[in-house]
Every structure is written in structure tokens, then in C-alpha cells.
Coordinates of C-alpha atoms and ligand atoms in Angstrom, one line a residue:
X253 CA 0.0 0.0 0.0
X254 CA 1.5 3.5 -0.9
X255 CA -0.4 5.1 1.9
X256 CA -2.0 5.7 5.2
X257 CA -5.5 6.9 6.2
X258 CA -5.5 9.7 8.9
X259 CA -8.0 11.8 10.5
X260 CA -8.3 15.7 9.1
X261 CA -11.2 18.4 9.2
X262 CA -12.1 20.0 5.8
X263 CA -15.1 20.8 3.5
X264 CA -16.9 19.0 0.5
X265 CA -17.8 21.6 -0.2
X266 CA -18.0 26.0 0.0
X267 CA -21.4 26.1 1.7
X268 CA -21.1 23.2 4.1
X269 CA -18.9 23.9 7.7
X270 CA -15.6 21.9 8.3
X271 CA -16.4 18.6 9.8
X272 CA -14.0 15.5 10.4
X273 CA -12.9 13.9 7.2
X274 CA -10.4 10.8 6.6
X275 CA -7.5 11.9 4.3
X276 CA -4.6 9.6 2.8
X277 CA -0.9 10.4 3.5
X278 CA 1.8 8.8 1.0
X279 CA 4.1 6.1 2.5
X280 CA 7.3 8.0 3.1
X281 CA 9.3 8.3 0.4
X282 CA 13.6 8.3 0.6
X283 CA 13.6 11.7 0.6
X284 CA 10.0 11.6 2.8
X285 CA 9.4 13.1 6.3
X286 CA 6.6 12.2 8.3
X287 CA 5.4 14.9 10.7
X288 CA 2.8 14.6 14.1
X289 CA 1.6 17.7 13.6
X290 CA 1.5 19.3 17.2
X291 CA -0.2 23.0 15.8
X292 CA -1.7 24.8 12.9
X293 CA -2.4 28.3 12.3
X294 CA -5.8 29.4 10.5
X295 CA -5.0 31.8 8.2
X296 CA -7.9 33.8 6.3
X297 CA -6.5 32.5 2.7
X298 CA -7.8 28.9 4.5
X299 CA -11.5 30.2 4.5
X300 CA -11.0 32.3 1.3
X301 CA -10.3 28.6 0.0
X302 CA -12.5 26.7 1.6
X303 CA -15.2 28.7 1.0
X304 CA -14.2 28.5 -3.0
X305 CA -14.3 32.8 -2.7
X306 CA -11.5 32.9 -5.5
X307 CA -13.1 30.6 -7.3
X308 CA -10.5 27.9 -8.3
X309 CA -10.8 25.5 -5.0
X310 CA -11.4 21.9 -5.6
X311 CA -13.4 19.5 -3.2
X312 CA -12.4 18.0 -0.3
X313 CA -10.2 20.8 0.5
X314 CA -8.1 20.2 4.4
X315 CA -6.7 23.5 5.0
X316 CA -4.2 24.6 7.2
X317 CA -0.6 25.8 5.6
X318 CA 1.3 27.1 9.3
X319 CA 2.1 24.1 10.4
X320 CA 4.3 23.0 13.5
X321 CA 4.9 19.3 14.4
X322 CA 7.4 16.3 15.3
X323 CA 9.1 14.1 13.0
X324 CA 7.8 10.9 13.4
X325 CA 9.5 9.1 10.2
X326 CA 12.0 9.6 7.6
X327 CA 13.0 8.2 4.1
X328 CA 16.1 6.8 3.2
X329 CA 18.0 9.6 2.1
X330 CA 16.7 12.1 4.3
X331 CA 20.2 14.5 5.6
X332 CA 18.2 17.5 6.8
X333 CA 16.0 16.6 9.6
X334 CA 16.2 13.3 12.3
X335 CA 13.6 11.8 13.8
X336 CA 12.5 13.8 17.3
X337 CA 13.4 16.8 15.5
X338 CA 10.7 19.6 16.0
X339 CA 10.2 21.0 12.1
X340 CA 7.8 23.5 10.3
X341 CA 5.9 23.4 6.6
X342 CA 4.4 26.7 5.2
X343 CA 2.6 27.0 2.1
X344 CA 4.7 25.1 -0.3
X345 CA 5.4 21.6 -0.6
X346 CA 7.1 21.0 -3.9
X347 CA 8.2 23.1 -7.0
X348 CA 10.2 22.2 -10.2
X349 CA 13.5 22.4 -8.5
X350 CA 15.0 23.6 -12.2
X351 CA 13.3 26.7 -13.4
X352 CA 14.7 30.5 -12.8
X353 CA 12.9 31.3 -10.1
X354 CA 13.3 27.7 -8.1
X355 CA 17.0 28.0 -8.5
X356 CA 16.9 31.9 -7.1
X357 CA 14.9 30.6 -4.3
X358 CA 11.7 32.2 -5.3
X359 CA 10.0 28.6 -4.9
X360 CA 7.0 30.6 -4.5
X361 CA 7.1 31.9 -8.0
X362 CA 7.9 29.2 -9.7
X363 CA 5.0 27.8 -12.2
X364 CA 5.0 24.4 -11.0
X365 CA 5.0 25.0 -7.2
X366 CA 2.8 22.8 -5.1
X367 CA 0.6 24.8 -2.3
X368 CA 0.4 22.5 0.9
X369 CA -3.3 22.2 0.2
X370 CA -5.1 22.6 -2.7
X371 CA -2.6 21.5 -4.8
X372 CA -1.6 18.5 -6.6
X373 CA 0.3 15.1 -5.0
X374 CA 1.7 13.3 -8.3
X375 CA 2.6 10.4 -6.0
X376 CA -1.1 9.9 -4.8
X377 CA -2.6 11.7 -7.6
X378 CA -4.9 13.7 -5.5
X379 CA -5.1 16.8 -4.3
X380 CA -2.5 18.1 -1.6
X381 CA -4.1 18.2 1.9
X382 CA -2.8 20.4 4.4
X383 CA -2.2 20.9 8.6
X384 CA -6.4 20.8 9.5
X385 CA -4.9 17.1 10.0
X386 CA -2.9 14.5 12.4
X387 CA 0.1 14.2 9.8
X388 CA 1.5 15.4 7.1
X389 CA 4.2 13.8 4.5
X390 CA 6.8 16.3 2.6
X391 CA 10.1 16.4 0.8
X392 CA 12.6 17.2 3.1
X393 CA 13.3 20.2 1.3
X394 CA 10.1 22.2 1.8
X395 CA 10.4 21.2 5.6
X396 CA 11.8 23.9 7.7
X397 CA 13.9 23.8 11.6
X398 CA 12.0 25.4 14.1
X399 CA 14.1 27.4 16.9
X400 CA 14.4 25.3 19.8
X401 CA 13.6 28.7 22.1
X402 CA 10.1 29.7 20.7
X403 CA 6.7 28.7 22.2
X404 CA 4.9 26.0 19.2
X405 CA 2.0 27.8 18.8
X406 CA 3.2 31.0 18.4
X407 CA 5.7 29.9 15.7
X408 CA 2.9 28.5 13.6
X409 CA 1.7 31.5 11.5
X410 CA 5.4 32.6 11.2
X411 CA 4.5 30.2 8.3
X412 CA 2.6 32.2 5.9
X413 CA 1.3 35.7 8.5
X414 CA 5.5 35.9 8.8
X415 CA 6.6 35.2 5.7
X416 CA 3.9 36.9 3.5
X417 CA 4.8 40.2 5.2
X418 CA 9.1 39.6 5.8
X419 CA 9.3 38.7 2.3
X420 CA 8.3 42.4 1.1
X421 CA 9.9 43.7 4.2
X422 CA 13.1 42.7 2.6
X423 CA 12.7 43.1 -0.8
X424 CA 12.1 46.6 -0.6
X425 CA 14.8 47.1 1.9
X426 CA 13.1 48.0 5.0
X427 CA 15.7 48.2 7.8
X428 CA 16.9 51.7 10.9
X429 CA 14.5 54.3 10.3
X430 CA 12.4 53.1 6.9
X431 CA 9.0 54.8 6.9
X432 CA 6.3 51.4 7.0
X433 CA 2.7 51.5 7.2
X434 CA 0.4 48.8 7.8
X435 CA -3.0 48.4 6.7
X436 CA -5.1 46.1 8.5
X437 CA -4.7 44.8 12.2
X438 CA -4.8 41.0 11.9
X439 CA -3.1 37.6 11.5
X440 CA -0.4 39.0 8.8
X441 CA -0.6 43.1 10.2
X442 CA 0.5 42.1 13.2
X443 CA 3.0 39.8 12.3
X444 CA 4.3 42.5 9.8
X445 CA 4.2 45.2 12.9
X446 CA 6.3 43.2 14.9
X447 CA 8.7 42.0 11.9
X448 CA 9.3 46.0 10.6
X449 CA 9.9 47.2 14.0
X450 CA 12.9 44.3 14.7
X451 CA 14.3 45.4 11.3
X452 CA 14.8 49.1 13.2
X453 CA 11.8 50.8 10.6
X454 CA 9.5 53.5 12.3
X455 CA 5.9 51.6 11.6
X456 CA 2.5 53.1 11.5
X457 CA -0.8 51.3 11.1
X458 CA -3.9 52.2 9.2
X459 CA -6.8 50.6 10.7
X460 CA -10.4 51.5 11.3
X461 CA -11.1 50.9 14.3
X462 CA -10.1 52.7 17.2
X463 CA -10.6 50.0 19.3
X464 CA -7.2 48.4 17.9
X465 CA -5.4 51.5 18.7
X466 CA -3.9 50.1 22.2
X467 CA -3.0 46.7 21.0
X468 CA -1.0 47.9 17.7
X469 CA 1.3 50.0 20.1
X470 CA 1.8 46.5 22.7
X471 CA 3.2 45.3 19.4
X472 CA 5.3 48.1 18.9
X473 CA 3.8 50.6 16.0
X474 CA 5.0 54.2 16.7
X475 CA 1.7 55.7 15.5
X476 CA -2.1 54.4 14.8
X477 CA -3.7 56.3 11.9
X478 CA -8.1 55.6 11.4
X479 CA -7.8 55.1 8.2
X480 CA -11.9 56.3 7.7
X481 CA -11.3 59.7 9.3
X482 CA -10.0 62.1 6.6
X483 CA -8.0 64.2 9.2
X484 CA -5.8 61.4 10.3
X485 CA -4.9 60.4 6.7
X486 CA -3.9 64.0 5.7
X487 CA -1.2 63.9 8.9
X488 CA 0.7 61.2 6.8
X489 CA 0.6 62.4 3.2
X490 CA 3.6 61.6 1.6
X491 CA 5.2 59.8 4.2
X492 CA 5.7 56.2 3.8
X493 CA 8.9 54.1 2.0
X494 CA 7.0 50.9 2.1
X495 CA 2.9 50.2 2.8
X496 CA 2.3 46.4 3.3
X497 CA -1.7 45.9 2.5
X498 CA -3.2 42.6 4.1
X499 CA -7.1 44.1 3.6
X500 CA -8.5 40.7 2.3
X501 CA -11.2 42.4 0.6
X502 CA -12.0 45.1 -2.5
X503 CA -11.0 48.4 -1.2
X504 CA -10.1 52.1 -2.2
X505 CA -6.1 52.0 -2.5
X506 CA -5.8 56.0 -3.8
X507 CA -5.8 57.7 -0.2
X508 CA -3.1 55.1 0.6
X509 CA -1.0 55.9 -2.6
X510 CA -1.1 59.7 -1.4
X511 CA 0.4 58.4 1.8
X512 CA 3.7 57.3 0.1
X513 CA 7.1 59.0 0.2
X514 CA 8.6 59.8 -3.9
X515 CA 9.8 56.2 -4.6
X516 CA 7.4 54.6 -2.1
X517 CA 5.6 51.2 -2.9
X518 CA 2.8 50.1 -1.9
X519 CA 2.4 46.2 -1.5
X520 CA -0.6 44.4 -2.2
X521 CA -0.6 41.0 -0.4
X522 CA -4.2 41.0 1.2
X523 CA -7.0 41.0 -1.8
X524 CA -6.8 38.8 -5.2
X525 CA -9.0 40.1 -8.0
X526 CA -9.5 43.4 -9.5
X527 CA -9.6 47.2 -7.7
X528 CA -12.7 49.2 -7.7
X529 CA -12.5 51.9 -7.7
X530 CA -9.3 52.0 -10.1
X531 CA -5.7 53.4 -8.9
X532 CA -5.4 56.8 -10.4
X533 CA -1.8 57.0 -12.3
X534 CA -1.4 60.7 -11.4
X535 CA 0.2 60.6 -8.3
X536 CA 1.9 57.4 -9.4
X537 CA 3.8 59.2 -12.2
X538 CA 4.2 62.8 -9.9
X539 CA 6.1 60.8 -7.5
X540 CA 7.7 57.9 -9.1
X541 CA 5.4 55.5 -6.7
X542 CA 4.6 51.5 -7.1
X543 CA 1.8 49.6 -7.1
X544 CA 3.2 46.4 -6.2
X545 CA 2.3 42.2 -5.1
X546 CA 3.6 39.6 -3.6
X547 CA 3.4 36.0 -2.7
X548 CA 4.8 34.6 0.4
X549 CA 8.0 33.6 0.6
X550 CA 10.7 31.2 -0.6
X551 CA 12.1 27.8 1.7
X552 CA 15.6 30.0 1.9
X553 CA 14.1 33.1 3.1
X554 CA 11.4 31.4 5.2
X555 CA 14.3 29.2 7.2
X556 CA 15.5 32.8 7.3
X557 CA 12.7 34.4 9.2
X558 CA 12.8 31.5 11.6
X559 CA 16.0 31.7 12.8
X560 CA 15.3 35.7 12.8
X561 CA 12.5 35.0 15.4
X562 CA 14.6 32.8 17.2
X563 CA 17.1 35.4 17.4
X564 CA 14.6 37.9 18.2
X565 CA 12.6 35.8 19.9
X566 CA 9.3 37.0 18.0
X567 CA 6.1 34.8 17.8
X568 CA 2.8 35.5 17.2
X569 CA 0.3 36.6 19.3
X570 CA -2.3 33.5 19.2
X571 CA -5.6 32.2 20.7
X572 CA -5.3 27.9 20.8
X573 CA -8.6 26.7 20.0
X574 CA -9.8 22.8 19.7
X575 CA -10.5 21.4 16.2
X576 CA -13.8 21.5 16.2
X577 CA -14.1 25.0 17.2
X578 CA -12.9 25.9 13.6
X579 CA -16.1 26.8 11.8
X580 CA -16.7 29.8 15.0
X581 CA -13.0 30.7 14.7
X582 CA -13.9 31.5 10.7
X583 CA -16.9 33.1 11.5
X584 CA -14.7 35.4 14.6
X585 CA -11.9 35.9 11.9
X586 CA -14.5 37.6 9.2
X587 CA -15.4 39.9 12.2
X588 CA -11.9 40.8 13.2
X589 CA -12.5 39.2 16.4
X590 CA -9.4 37.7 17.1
X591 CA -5.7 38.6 18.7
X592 CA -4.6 38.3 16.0
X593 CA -4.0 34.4 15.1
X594 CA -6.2 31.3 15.7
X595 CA -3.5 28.4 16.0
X596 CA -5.3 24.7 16.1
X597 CA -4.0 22.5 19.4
X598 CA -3.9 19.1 16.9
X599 CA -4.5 17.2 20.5
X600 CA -8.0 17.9 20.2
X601 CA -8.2 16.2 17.0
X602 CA -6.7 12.6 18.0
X603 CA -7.9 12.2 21.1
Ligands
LIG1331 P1 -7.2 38.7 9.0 O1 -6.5 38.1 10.2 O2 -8.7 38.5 8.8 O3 -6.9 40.2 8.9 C1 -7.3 41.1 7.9 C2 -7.4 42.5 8.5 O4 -7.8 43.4 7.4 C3 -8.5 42.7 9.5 O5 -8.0 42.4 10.8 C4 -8.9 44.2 9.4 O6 -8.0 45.0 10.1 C5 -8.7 44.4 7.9 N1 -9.9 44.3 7.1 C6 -10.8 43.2 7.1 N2 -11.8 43.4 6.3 C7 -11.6 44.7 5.8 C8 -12.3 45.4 4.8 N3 -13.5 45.0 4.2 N4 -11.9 46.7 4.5 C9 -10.7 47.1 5.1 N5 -10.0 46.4 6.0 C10 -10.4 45.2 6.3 O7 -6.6 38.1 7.6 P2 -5.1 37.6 7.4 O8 -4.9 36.1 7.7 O9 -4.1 38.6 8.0 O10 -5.0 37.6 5.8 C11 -5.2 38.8 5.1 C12 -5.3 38.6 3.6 O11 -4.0 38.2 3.1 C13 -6.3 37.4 3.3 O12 -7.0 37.8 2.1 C14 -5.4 36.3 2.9 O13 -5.9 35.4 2.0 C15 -4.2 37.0 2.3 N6 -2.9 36.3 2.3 C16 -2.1 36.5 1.2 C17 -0.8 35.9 1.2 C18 0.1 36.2 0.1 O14 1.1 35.4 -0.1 N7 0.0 37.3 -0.6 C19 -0.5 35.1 2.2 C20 -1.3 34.9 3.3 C21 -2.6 35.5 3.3 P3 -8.6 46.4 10.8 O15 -9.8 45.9 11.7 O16 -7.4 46.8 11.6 O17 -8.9 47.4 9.8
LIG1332 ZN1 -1.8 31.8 4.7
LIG1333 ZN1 10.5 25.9 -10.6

């Protein structure tokens, strides 16, 4: 038999809630490791997905892509992680290995990458089934070292909240005294707070709520800005380097382009599909300003972040729910009700 059947929670479907499902995990292969998996995060791409919201989701979906656990097994030719070892797997499982962007360790960009769910498993021909699950089976490659000083649970949505916004971070050079704005106080704001303050960058939030304003300065933002009242967006015209957007819904990006420095870029990694209203190009061309996107992060630069949280010793802020509590946890998350990750104890789904 090339497999084993383990228990998971997923969907059959975008209407129907998440309920216990039974999932098959491949054998392990040489270069295999098997994973317990001890926590997951729940990230708001899971529900987008689950809930078929971009349209390209195929049934049964298991989400879960922050995912912390033990390794239980290995393959044969396994070098990079021993059994005991406590080890991470984000959002990718697999890529080409051999195209441009896999060999600049931009996995994430290459055409053939595999998500961790939602994607393809050529050795089970099925779909890839992610953390919402008791184990998991990966390539040594795409599995990650977690630092031995972190709490679990708070390492999870370093995953994909961490990456998705450290990624950018660096790319555009954000280190002492960058201008960064945030928009939108949850699982990947937050994360992205606490990342641009470590890298020494003077951060502001836009939120709109003023009930958030308390928190974002816990997590170190130097200034909370409500991003609905007029007066508080004309303080910071012109002011930002960098502006990481995590809004994971259509929304107005021109008062945030007037908030940009000449040079400034605004970063898209929230919403997929198309703006309304359009971005003006007037005070993109009067200031040299970007419009820009991007997509998680690559293995190198995600093994990267963890050891920088180890270093720094930065986790995220998380509420550990059971299993079965995920279809409220969705329903909190689309209301902003949470601070600011929901990571899954995995316990409650074995015992
Ligand atoms: P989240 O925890 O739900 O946080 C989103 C935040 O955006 C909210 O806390 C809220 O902050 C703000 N917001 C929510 N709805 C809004 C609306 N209609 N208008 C304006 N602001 C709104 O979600 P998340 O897990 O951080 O994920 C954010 C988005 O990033 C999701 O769409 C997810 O799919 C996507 N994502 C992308 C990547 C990538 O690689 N590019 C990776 C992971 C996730 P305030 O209350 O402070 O305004
Ligand atoms: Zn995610
Ligand atoms: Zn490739």
C-alpha cells in the first residue's frame, strides 16, 4: 500500500462547515518526512479557499498551511531533519526544482510549485491536503527547523502571517528608520508590525477601528492612523517608504498611494482580483510610486525568518482553539475578532 488513512477536518464543499474527514498520507518516500503535527495556524487565505471565494478550490479541501509538528518518520535519504526533530511546513510543498525562479529561491514563484493544500500530490494523484490534519508527508526540502527557544504555537503563522509580510519587508529594503505603514490589524498586520519594528523601521498602522489602537502600540507601532477619518490620513501624506496591505477584501487603494514618500511602494498582499474603484496614475507618475504584489516567501528566506524570530525571539500573538471549534473561529476571523491568530491544538483532533 503507498499510503495511510488519517484523520483531518475539511469541506466537501463552500457552503457546508468543516467537519471530520479521513485523508490519505503517502508512504514515506527516501527523501519523505513524516510529521505529528503538534499546531496549525488558520489563516484567512484557509477560509477564502475553503469557502471557494477565489473561485478555483477543488473538493475536499483540508486546509491549514502554518504548520508545526514532530518528525515521526524519515526516508532513506533524508540529511536534513532526524527523527524527534521539531520541524515547520508553510505554504509550499514541492516546485520544479529547475526553473529560474526555483533556482533563485523564489519557490514561491515558480510555475509548478505545489501549495500544501489545494494542490496536486503526483505520487497519490490527488489533491495536496494540508495541517487541519494529524500528519502530514513532505520532501525534506520544503520542511523547515524550528528554533528550539520559541513557544509551538506562536511559531505557527510565522508560516505564511510571517513570511507573506518579511518577504516584502526585505525586498524593498526596509531596515533603521524606513517609513512602513500597515494596513489592517490581523493575523499577517500584526506579524508584519512586529517583523518591521525588529528590522529598526519606524511603523504606523492604518486601521479603522479605534478599538485596535492600544494593541498595535503592545506590538510596537509608533503611531495608529483611522484610516476612515479624513484628518488622520492627511497627517501622513507623503510619508511612507513601504505600505504592506493585508485588507483581504476590494477596497479604495488611492488615499493610501497619497500616503507614500517619492519612490514609495505600496504592497498588495491582502486581496486577489480586480480594484474598484481603479488606482489613479497621477500621483503614481508625480512621484515615481509603485503599485506592487507579492506572494509569500521562498524555503531559503522562510528558514531565514525562523531563525530571525529565534534570534529575536518574536512569535505570534495566538488564541489555541480545539478542532472542532474551527467553523466559530472563521466566523470570529471575518469579524476581526481575534488577537490576532487562531492556531489549532492538533491534540483535540486525536484524542
Ligand atoms: P485577517 O486576520 O482576517 O486580517 C485582515 C485585516 O484586514 C483585519 O483584521 C482588518 O483590520 C482588515 N480588514 C478586514 N476586512 C476589511 C475590509 N473590508 N476593509 C478594510 N479592512 C479590512 O486576515 P489575514 O490572515 O491577515 O489575511 C489577510 C489577507 O491576506 C487574506 O486575504 C489572505 O488570503 C491574504 N494572504 C495573502 C498571502 C500572500 O502570499 N500574498 C499570504 C497569506 C494571506 P482592521 O480591523 O485593523 O482594519
Ligand atoms: Zn496563509
Ligand atoms: Zn520551478
Amino acid at each position: 500500500m503507498n499510503h495511510t488513512i488519517v484523520k483531518a477536518f475539511g469541506t466537501e464543499s463552500a457552503e457546508a462547515d468543516l467537519k471530520q474527514l479521513q485523508i490519505k498520507r503517502r508512504t514515506v518516500l527516501e527523501k519523505d518526512v513524516e510529521i505529528d503535527i503538534l499546531y496549525c495556524g488558520v489563516c484567512h487565505s484557509d477560509l477564502h479557499f475553503a469557502r471557494n471565494d477565489w473561485g478555483m478550490t477543488q473538493y475536499p479541501v483540508v486546509p491549514g498551511h502554518e504548520i508545526v509538528g514532530k518528525v515521526t518518520q524519515i526516508g532513506s535519504d533524508v540529511s536534513k531533519h532526524k527523527i524527534g526533530d521539531i520541524v515547520a511546513v508553510g505554504c509550499l510543498v514541492d516546485s520544479c526544482r529547475t526553473c529560474q525562479n526555483c533556482k533563485d529561491d523564489l519557490e514561491q514563484y515558480c510555475p509548478e510549485w505545489v501549495g500544501t493544500y489545494g494542490g496536486y500530490d503526483n505520487h497519490l494523484d490527488t489533491n495536496t491536503h494540508g495541517g487541519y490534519s494529524e500528519t502530514i508527508v513532505v520532501d525534506e526540502s520544503f520542511v523547515l527547523s524550528v528554533p528550539k527557544n520559541l513557544n509551538l504555537a506562536g511559531i505557527a503563522p510565522v508560516l505564511c502571517a510571517g513570511i507573506t509580510t518579511w518577504s516584502p519587508l526585505r525586498h524593498w529594503n526596509v531596515g533603521k528608520d524606513s517609513k512602513v505603514a500597515v494596513i489592517g490589524l490581523g493575523g499577517l498586520g500584526h506579524m508584519a508590525i512586529k517583523l518591521a519594528v525588529a528590522l529598526g523601521a519606524n511603523v504606523t498602522l492604518f486601521s479603522r477601528s479605534t478599538n485596535k489602537i492600544e494593541d498595535a502600540k503592545a506590538l510596537g507601532a509608533h503611531e495608529v492612523i483611522i484610516s476612515t477619518e479624513e484628518s488622520h490620513m492627511q497627517k501622513v501624506m507623503g510619508k511612507f517608504d513601504v505600505i504592506i496591505d493585508t485588507v483581504p477584501y476590494e477596497h479604495d487603494l488611492n488615499p493610501y498611494i497619497g500616503t507614500l514618500s517619492t519612490n514609495g511602494t505600496l504592497v498588495v498582499v491582502g486581496y486577489l482580483g480586480p480594484l474598484d474603484p481603479m488606482v489613479m496614475t497621477v500621483p503614481l507618475i508625480m512621484g515615481r510610486k509603485s503599485v506592487a504584489g507579492s506572494l509569500i516567501g521562498g524555503i531559503a528566506e522562510t528558514q531565514e525568518l525562523l531563525d530571525f524570530c529565534g534570534k529575536h525571539n518574536i512569535t505570534s500573538d495566538v488564541e489555541v482553539i480545539n478542532m472542532q471549534e474551527i467553523n466559530t473561529a472563521y466566523e470570529r476571523m471575518l469579524k476581526s475578532d481575534v488577537k490576532y491568530r487562531f492556531v489549532i491544538d492538533m491534540k483535540s483532533l486525536k484524542s
